[in-house]
Coordinates of C-alpha atoms and ligand atoms in Angstrom, one line a residue:
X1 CA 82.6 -8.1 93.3
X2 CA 86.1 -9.0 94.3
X3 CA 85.2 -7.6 98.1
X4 CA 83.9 -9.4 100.7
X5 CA 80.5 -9.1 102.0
X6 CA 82.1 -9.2 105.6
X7 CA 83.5 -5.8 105.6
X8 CA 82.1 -2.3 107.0
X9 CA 81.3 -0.7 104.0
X10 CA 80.5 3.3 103.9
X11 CA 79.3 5.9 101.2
X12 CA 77.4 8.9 101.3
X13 CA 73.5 8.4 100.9
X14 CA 72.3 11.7 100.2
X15 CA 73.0 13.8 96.9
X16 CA 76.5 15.3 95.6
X17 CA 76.4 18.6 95.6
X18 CA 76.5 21.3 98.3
X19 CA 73.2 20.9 100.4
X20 CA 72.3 22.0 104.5
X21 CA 72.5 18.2 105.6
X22 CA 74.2 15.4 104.4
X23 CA 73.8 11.6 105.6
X24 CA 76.5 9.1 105.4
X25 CA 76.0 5.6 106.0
X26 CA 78.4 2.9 107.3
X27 CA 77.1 -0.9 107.2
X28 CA 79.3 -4.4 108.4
X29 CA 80.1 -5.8 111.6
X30 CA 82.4 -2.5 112.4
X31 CA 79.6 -0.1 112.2
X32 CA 78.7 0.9 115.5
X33 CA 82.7 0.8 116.5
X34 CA 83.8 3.3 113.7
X35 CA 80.6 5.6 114.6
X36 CA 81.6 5.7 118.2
X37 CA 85.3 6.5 117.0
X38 CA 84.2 9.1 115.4
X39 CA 81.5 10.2 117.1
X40 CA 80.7 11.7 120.5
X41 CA 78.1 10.7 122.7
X42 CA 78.1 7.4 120.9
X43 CA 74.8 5.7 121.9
X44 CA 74.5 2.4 120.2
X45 CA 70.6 2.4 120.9
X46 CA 68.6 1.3 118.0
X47 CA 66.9 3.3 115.6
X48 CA 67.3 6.4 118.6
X49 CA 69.3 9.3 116.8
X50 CA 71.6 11.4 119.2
X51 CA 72.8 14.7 118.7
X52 CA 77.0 14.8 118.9
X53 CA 80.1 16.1 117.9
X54 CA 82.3 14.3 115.2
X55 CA 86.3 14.6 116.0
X56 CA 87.4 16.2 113.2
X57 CA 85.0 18.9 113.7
X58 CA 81.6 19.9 112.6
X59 CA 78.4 18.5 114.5
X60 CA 75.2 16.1 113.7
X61 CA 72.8 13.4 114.4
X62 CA 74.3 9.3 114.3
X63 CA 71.5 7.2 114.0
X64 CA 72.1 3.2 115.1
X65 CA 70.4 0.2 113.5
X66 CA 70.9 -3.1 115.0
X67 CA 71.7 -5.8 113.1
X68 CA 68.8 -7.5 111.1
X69 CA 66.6 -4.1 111.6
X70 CA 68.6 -2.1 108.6
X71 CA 68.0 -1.6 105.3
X72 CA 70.9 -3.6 104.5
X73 CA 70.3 -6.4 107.3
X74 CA 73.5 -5.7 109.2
X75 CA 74.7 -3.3 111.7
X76 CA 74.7 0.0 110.3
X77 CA 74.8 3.7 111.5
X78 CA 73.3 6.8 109.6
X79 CA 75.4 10.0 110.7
X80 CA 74.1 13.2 108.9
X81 CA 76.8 16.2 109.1
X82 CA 76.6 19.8 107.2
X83 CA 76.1 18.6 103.3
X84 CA 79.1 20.5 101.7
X85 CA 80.8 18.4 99.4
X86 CA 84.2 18.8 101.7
X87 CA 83.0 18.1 105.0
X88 CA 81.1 14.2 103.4
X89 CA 84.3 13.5 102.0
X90 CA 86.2 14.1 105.3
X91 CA 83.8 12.0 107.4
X92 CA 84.2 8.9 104.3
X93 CA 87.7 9.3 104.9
X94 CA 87.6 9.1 108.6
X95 CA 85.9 6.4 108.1
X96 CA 88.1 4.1 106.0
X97 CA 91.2 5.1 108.4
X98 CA 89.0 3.6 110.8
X99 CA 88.8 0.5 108.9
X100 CA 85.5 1.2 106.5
X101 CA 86.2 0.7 102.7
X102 CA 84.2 2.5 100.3
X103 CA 80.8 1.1 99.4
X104 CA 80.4 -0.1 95.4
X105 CA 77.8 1.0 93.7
X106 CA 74.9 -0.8 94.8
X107 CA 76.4 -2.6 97.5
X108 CA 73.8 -1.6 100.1
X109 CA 71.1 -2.8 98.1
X110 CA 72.9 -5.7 97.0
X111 CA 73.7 -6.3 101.1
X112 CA 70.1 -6.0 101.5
X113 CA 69.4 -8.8 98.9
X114 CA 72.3 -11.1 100.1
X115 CA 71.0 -10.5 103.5
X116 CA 67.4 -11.4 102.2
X117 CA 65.8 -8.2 103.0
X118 CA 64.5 -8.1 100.3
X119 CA 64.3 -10.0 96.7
X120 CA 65.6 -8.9 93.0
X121 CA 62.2 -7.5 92.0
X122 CA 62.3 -5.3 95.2
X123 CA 66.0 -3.8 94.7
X124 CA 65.0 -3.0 90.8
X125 CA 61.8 -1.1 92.6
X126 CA 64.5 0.9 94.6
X127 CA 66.4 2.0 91.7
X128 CA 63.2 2.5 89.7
X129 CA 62.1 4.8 92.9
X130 CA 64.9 6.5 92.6
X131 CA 64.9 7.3 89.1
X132 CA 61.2 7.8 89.2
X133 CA 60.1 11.2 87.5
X134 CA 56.7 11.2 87.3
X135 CA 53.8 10.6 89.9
X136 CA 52.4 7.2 87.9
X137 CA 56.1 5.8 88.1
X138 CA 56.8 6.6 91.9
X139 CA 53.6 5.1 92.4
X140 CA 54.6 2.0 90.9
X141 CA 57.8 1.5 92.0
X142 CA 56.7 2.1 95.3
X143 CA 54.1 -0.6 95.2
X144 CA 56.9 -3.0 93.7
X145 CA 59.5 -2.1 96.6
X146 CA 56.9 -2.9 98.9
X147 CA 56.7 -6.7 97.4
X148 CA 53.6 -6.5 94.7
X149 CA 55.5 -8.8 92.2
X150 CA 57.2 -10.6 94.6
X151 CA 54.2 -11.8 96.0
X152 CA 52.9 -12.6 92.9
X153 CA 56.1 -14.5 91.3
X154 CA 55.9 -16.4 94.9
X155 CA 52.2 -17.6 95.0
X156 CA 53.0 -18.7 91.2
X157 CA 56.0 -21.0 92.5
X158 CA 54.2 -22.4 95.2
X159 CA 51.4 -23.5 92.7
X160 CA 53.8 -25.0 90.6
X161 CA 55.8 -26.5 93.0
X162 CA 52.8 -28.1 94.5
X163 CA 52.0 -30.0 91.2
X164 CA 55.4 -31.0 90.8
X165 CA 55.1 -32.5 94.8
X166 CA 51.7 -34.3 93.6
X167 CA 53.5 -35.8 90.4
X168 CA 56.5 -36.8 92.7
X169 CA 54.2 -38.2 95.4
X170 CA 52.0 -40.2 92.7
X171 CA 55.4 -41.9 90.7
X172 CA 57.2 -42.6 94.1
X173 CA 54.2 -44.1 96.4
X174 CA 51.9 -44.9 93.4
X175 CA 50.9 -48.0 95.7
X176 CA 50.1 -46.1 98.3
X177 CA 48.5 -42.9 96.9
X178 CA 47.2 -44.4 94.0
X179 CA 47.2 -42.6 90.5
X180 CA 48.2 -38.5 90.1
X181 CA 44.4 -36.9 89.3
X182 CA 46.2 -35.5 86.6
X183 CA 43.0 -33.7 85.4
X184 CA 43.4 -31.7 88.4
X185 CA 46.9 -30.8 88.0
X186 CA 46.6 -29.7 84.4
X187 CA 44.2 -27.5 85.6
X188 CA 46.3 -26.4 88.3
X189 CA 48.9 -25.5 85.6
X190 CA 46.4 -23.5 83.3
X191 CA 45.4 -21.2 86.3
X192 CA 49.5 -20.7 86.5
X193 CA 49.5 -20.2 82.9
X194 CA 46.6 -17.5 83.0
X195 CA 48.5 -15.8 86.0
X196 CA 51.9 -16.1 84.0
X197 CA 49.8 -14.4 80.9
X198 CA 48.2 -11.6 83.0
X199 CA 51.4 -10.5 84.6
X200 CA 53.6 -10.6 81.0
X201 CA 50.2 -8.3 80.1
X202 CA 52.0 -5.6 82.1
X203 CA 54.9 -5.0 80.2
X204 CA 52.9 -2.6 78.3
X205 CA 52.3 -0.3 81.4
X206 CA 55.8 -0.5 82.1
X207 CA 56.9 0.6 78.8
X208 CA 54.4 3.9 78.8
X209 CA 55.4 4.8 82.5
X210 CA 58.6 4.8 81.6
X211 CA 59.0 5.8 77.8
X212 CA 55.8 7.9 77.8
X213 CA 52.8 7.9 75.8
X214 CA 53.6 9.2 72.6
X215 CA 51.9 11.9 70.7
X216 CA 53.4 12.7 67.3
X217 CA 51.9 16.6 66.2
X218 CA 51.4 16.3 62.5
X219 CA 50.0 18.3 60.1
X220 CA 50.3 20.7 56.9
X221 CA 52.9 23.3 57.2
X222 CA 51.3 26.5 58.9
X223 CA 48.5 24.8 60.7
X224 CA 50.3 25.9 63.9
X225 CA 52.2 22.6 64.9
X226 CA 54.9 24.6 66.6
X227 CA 52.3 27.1 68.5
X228 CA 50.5 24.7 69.7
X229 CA 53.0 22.5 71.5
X230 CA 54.5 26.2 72.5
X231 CA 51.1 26.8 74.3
X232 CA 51.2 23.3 75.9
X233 CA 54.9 24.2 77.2
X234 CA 54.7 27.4 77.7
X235 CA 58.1 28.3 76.6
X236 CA 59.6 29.1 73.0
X237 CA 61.5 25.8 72.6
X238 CA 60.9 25.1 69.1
X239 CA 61.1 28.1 66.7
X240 CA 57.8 29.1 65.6
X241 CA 57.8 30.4 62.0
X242 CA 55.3 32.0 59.2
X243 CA 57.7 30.2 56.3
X244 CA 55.7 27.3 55.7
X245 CA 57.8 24.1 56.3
X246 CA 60.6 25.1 58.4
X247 CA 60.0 23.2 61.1
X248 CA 62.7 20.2 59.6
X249 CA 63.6 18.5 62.7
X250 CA 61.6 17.1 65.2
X251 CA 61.0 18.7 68.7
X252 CA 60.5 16.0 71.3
X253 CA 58.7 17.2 74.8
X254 CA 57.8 15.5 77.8
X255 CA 54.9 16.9 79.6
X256 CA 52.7 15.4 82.6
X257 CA 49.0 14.6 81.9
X258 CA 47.3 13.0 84.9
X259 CA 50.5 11.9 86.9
X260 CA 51.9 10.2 83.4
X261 CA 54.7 11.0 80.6
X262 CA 53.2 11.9 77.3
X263 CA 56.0 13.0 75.0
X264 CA 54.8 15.6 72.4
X265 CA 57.0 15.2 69.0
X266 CA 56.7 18.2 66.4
X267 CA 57.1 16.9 63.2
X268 CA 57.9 19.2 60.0
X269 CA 55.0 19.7 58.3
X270 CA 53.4 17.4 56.8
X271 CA 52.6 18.2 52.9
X272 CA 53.2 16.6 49.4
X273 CA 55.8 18.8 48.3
X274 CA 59.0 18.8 45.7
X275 CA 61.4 20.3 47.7
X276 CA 63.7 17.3 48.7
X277 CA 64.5 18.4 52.1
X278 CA 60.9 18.8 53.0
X279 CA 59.7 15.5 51.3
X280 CA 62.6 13.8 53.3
X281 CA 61.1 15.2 56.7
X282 CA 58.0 14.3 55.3
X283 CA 59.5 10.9 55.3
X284 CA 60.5 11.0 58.6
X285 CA 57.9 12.5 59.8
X286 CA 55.3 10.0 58.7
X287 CA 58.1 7.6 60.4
X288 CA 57.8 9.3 63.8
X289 CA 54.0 9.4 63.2
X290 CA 54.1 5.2 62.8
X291 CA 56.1 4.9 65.5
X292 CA 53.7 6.8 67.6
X293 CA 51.1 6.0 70.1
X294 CA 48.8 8.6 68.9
X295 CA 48.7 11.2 66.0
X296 CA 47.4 14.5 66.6
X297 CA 46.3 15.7 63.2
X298 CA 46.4 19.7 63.5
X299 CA 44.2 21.8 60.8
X300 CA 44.2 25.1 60.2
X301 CA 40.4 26.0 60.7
X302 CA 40.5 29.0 59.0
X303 CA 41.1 26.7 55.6
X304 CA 39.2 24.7 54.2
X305 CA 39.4 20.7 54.7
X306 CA 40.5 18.9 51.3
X307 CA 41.2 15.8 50.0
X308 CA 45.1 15.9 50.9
X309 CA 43.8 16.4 54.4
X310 CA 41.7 13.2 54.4
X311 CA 44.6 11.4 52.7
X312 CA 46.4 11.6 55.6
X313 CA 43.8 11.1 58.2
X314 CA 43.2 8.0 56.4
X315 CA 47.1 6.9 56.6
X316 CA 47.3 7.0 60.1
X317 CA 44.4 5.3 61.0
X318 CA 42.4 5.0 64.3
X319 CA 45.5 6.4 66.5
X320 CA 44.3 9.9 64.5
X321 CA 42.8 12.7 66.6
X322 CA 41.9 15.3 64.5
X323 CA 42.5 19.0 66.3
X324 CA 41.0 22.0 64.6
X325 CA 43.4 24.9 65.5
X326 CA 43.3 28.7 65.7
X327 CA 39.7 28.5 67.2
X328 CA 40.2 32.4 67.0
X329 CA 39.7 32.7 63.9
X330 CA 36.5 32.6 61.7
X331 CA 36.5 29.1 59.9
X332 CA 34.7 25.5 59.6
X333 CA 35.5 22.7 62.1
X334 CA 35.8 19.0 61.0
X335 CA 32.9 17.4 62.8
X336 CA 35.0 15.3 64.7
X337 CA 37.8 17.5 66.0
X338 CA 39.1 18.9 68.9
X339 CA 38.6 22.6 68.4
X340 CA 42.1 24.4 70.4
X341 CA 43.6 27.9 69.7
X342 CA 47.2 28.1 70.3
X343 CA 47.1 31.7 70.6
X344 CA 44.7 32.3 73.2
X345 CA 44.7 28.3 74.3
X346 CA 41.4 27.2 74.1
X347 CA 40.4 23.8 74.2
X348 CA 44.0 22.9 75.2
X349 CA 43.7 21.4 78.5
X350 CA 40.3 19.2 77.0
X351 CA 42.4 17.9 74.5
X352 CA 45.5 17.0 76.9
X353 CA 42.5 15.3 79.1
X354 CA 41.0 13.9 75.9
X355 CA 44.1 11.5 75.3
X356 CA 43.1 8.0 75.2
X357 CA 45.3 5.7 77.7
X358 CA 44.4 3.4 80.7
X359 CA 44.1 5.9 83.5
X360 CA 43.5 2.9 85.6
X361 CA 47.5 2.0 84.8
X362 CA 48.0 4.4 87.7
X363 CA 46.3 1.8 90.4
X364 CA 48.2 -0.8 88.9
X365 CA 50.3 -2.5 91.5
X366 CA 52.5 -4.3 89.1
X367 CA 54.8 -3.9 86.0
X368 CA 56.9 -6.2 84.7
X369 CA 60.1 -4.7 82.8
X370 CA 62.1 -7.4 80.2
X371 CA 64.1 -9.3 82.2
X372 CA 61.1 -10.2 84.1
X373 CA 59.0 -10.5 81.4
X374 CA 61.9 -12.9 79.2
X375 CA 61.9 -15.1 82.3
X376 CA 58.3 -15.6 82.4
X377 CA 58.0 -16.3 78.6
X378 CA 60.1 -19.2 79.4
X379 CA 58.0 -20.0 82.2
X380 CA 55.1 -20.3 80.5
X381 CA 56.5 -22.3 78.0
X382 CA 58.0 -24.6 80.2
X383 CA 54.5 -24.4 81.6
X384 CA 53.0 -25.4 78.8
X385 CA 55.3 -28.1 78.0
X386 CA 54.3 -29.5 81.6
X387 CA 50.7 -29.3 80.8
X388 CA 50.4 -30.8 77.5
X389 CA 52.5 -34.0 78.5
X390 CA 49.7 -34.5 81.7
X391 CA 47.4 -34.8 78.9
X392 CA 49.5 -36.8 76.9
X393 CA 50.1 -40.6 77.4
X394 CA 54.0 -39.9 78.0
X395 CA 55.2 -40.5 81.1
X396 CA 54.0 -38.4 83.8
X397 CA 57.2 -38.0 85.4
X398 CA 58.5 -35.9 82.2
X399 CA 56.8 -33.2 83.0
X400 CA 58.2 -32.7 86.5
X401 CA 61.6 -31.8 84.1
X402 CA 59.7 -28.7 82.7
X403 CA 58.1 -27.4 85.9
X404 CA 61.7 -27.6 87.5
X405 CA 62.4 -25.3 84.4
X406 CA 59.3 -22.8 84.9
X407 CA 59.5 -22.8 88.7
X408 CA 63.9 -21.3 88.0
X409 CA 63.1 -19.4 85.1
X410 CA 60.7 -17.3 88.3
X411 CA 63.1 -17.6 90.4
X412 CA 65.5 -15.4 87.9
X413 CA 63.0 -12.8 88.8
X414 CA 63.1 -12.7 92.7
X415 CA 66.9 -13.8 92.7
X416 CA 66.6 -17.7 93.9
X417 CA 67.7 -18.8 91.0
X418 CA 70.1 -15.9 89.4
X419 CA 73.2 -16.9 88.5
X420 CA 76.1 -14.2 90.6
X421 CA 76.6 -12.4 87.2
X422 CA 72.9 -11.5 86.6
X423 CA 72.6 -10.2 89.7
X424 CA 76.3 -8.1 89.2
X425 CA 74.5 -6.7 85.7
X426 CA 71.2 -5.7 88.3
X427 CA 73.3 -3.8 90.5
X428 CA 75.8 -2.6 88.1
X429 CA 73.1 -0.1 87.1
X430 CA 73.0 1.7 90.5
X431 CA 74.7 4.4 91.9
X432 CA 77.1 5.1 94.8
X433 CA 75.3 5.5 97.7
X434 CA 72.2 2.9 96.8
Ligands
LIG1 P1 53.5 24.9 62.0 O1 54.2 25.1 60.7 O2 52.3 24.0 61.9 O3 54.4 24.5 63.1 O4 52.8 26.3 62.4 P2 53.4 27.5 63.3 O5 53.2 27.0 64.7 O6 54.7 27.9 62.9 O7 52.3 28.6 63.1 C1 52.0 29.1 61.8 C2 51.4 30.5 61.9 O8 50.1 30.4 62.5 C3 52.2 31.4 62.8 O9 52.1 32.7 62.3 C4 51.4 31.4 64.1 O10 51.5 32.6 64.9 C5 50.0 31.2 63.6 N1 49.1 30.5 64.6 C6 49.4 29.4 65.2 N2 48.4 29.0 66.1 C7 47.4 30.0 66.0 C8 46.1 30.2 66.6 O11 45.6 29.4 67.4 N3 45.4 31.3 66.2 C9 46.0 32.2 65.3 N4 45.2 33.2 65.0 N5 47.2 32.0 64.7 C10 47.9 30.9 65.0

């Protein structure tokens, strides 16, 4: 950012769009003395809003923070105003003639971080917040903003860096001191390593919260694929048919099951066939199926079960659950299957509850997502590296080198250590306003 961190920075906080209230905030050492331009009674009383007239019309609340007791650190003032789109953009323009420039995206936040409100893990947690769509993800995100990881990354550092002080100690004042227990600090290290591996652990959680939990709905043509993800939806949104193998492209839903994503995918049915076009959805289907987390097999109970059926169930392994549709109708259930009816839904909301994932990721405090999880591979390496030199006969002070490496590579994920253009790519991602 070509811009100086020094100036009065301002950008609407609150939505586009038309709305009843809209809150613009202004942050630098010319906060309160624009607000009070603008703004009258001006009452530069912390945190304390006061009702008031702005100058070029229109009425509101301002709202003073004092430096070092605002979300970005510095002196800021909230001033809400009737939310049409008109009406924001004359306030941000009284503003800049008043000597504010127009906040970048991010720049709050990135304030916030410079101003060490708050670390790297923390601002990701308020764009994850932000973008948060489901209860599981708020949750998390939350949890993170409030300093889960960093808490974590930090007691992880201080372990580290309190070997590497013992190793110092015992190769400067080995008179003194007398020889590193270096027994003891390997062990040290391991417990850093087991933290390091528990935490990368969570990447998985992350990746479900935020891509979903993915069912693929396979099946031979007719079984009522299409009805039954209708019933789950409760709208039409993929075309259900009584041609057998019409359904040729695949219908991707996202639904909530206990606060989490699950992303239903049709596929086209599912049936050795010498039509070309079919066989190639086949193809992809049996693609989408691999891909998935879990396969719901759906069967037409009113037919019988045959060999073709097993075939598949066989193919896609232990992710299979078997569901027995049109319950309605007379027929024979596998043993093991969910029995549902799209028509009347029956058995639907079982099998929604029946899906197999770690309800406990919801009380999960922590997540990693990839750039925190690259930086702690190399961590843990470097960890490693440390470790098995201790128990090496190679000089001791060699593996002070590697835990200088593990204790920056953590430091990439709370910001110590992030070089300017990482942390321009973090807050790149964020909108105006945040
Ligand atoms: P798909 O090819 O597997 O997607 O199957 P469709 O969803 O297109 O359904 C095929 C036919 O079965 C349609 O005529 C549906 O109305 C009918 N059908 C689907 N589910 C049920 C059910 O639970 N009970 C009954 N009686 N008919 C169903």
């Amino acid at each position: 950012m070509a811009h100086s961190h020094f100036d009065t920075i301002v950008a609407p906080i609150t939505g586009a769009g038309a709305a009843a209230v809209a809150i613009i905030r202004l942050s630098g050492p010319d906060a309160w003395r624009i607000a009070g331009e603008l703004f009258q009674p001006w009452r530069p009383e912390p945190m304390k809003a006061v009702y008031g007239r702005y100058r070029h019309g229109d009425d509101g609340l301002a709202l003073p923070f004092s430096e070092g007791h605002s979300y970005t650190g510095e002196e800021s003032a909230e001033l809400s105003i009737h939310g049409s789109p008109e009406s924001v953009r004359a306030l941000v323009q009284a503003c800049i003639r008043a000597g504010a420039r127009m906040a970048e995206p991010g720049e709050f936040t990135l304030r916030a971080f410079l101003n060490g409100r708050i670390d790297l893990t923390q601002a990701e947690a308020v764009r994850d917040l932000i973008e948060s769509r489901t209860a599981a993800q708020l949750r998390l995100a939350n949890s993170q903003r409030e300093g889960s990881l960093r808490r974590r990354i930090e007691g992880l550092s201080r372990i580290l860096t309190g070997v590497l002080a013992a190793i110092e100690a015992s190769v400067d004042f080995s008179e003194e001191i007398g020889e590193l227990d270096w027994k003891q600090a390997a062990c040290r290290l391991e417990e850093a390593k087991g933290k390091i591996s528990g935490l990368l652990e969570t990447a998985d959680f992350n990746r479900i919260l935020r891509r979903g939990l993915r069912v693929a709905i396979v099946g031979p043509p007719n079984a009522g694929k299409s009805s039954l993800l209708n019933a789950i939806l409760g709208s039409d949104r993929s075309i259900v048919t009584e041609i057998p193998g019409t359904t040729r492209d695949f219908v991707e839903e996202q639904i909530e099951v206990d606060g989490f994503p699950v992303v239903l995918i049709d596929t086209a049915g599912i049936r050795e066939s010498r039509d070309r076009i079919e066989e190639m959805g086949i193809r992809r289907s049996r693609a989408v199926a691999a891909g998935a987390d879990h396969v719901w097999y759906v069967h037409d109970s009113s037919q019988a079960w045959n060999a073709e059926d097993d075939r598949f169930v066989r193919e896609f392994g232990s992710s299979v659950i078997i569901v027995e549709n049109k319950a309605d109708l007379p027929g024979r259930d596998h043993p093991v299957a969910h029995r549902v009816s799209a028509l009347t839904g029956s058995g639907i909301p079982e099998l929604l509850q029946s899906l197999p994932f770690d309800r406990d990721i919801a009380h999960r405090e922590v997540a990693i997502n990839s750039r925190h999880a690259d930086a702690l591979k190399r961590a843990g390496e470097a960890v490693d590296l440390a470790r098995q030199t201790l128990l090496s006969d190679r000089p001791t002070d060699l593996a002070t080198v590697f835990l200088q490496d593990a204790v920056a590579s953590l430091g990439e994920i709370t910001g110590e250590t992030a070089s300017p253009d990482m942390i321009a790519r973090i807050f790149s991602d964020f909108c105006i306003g945040k």
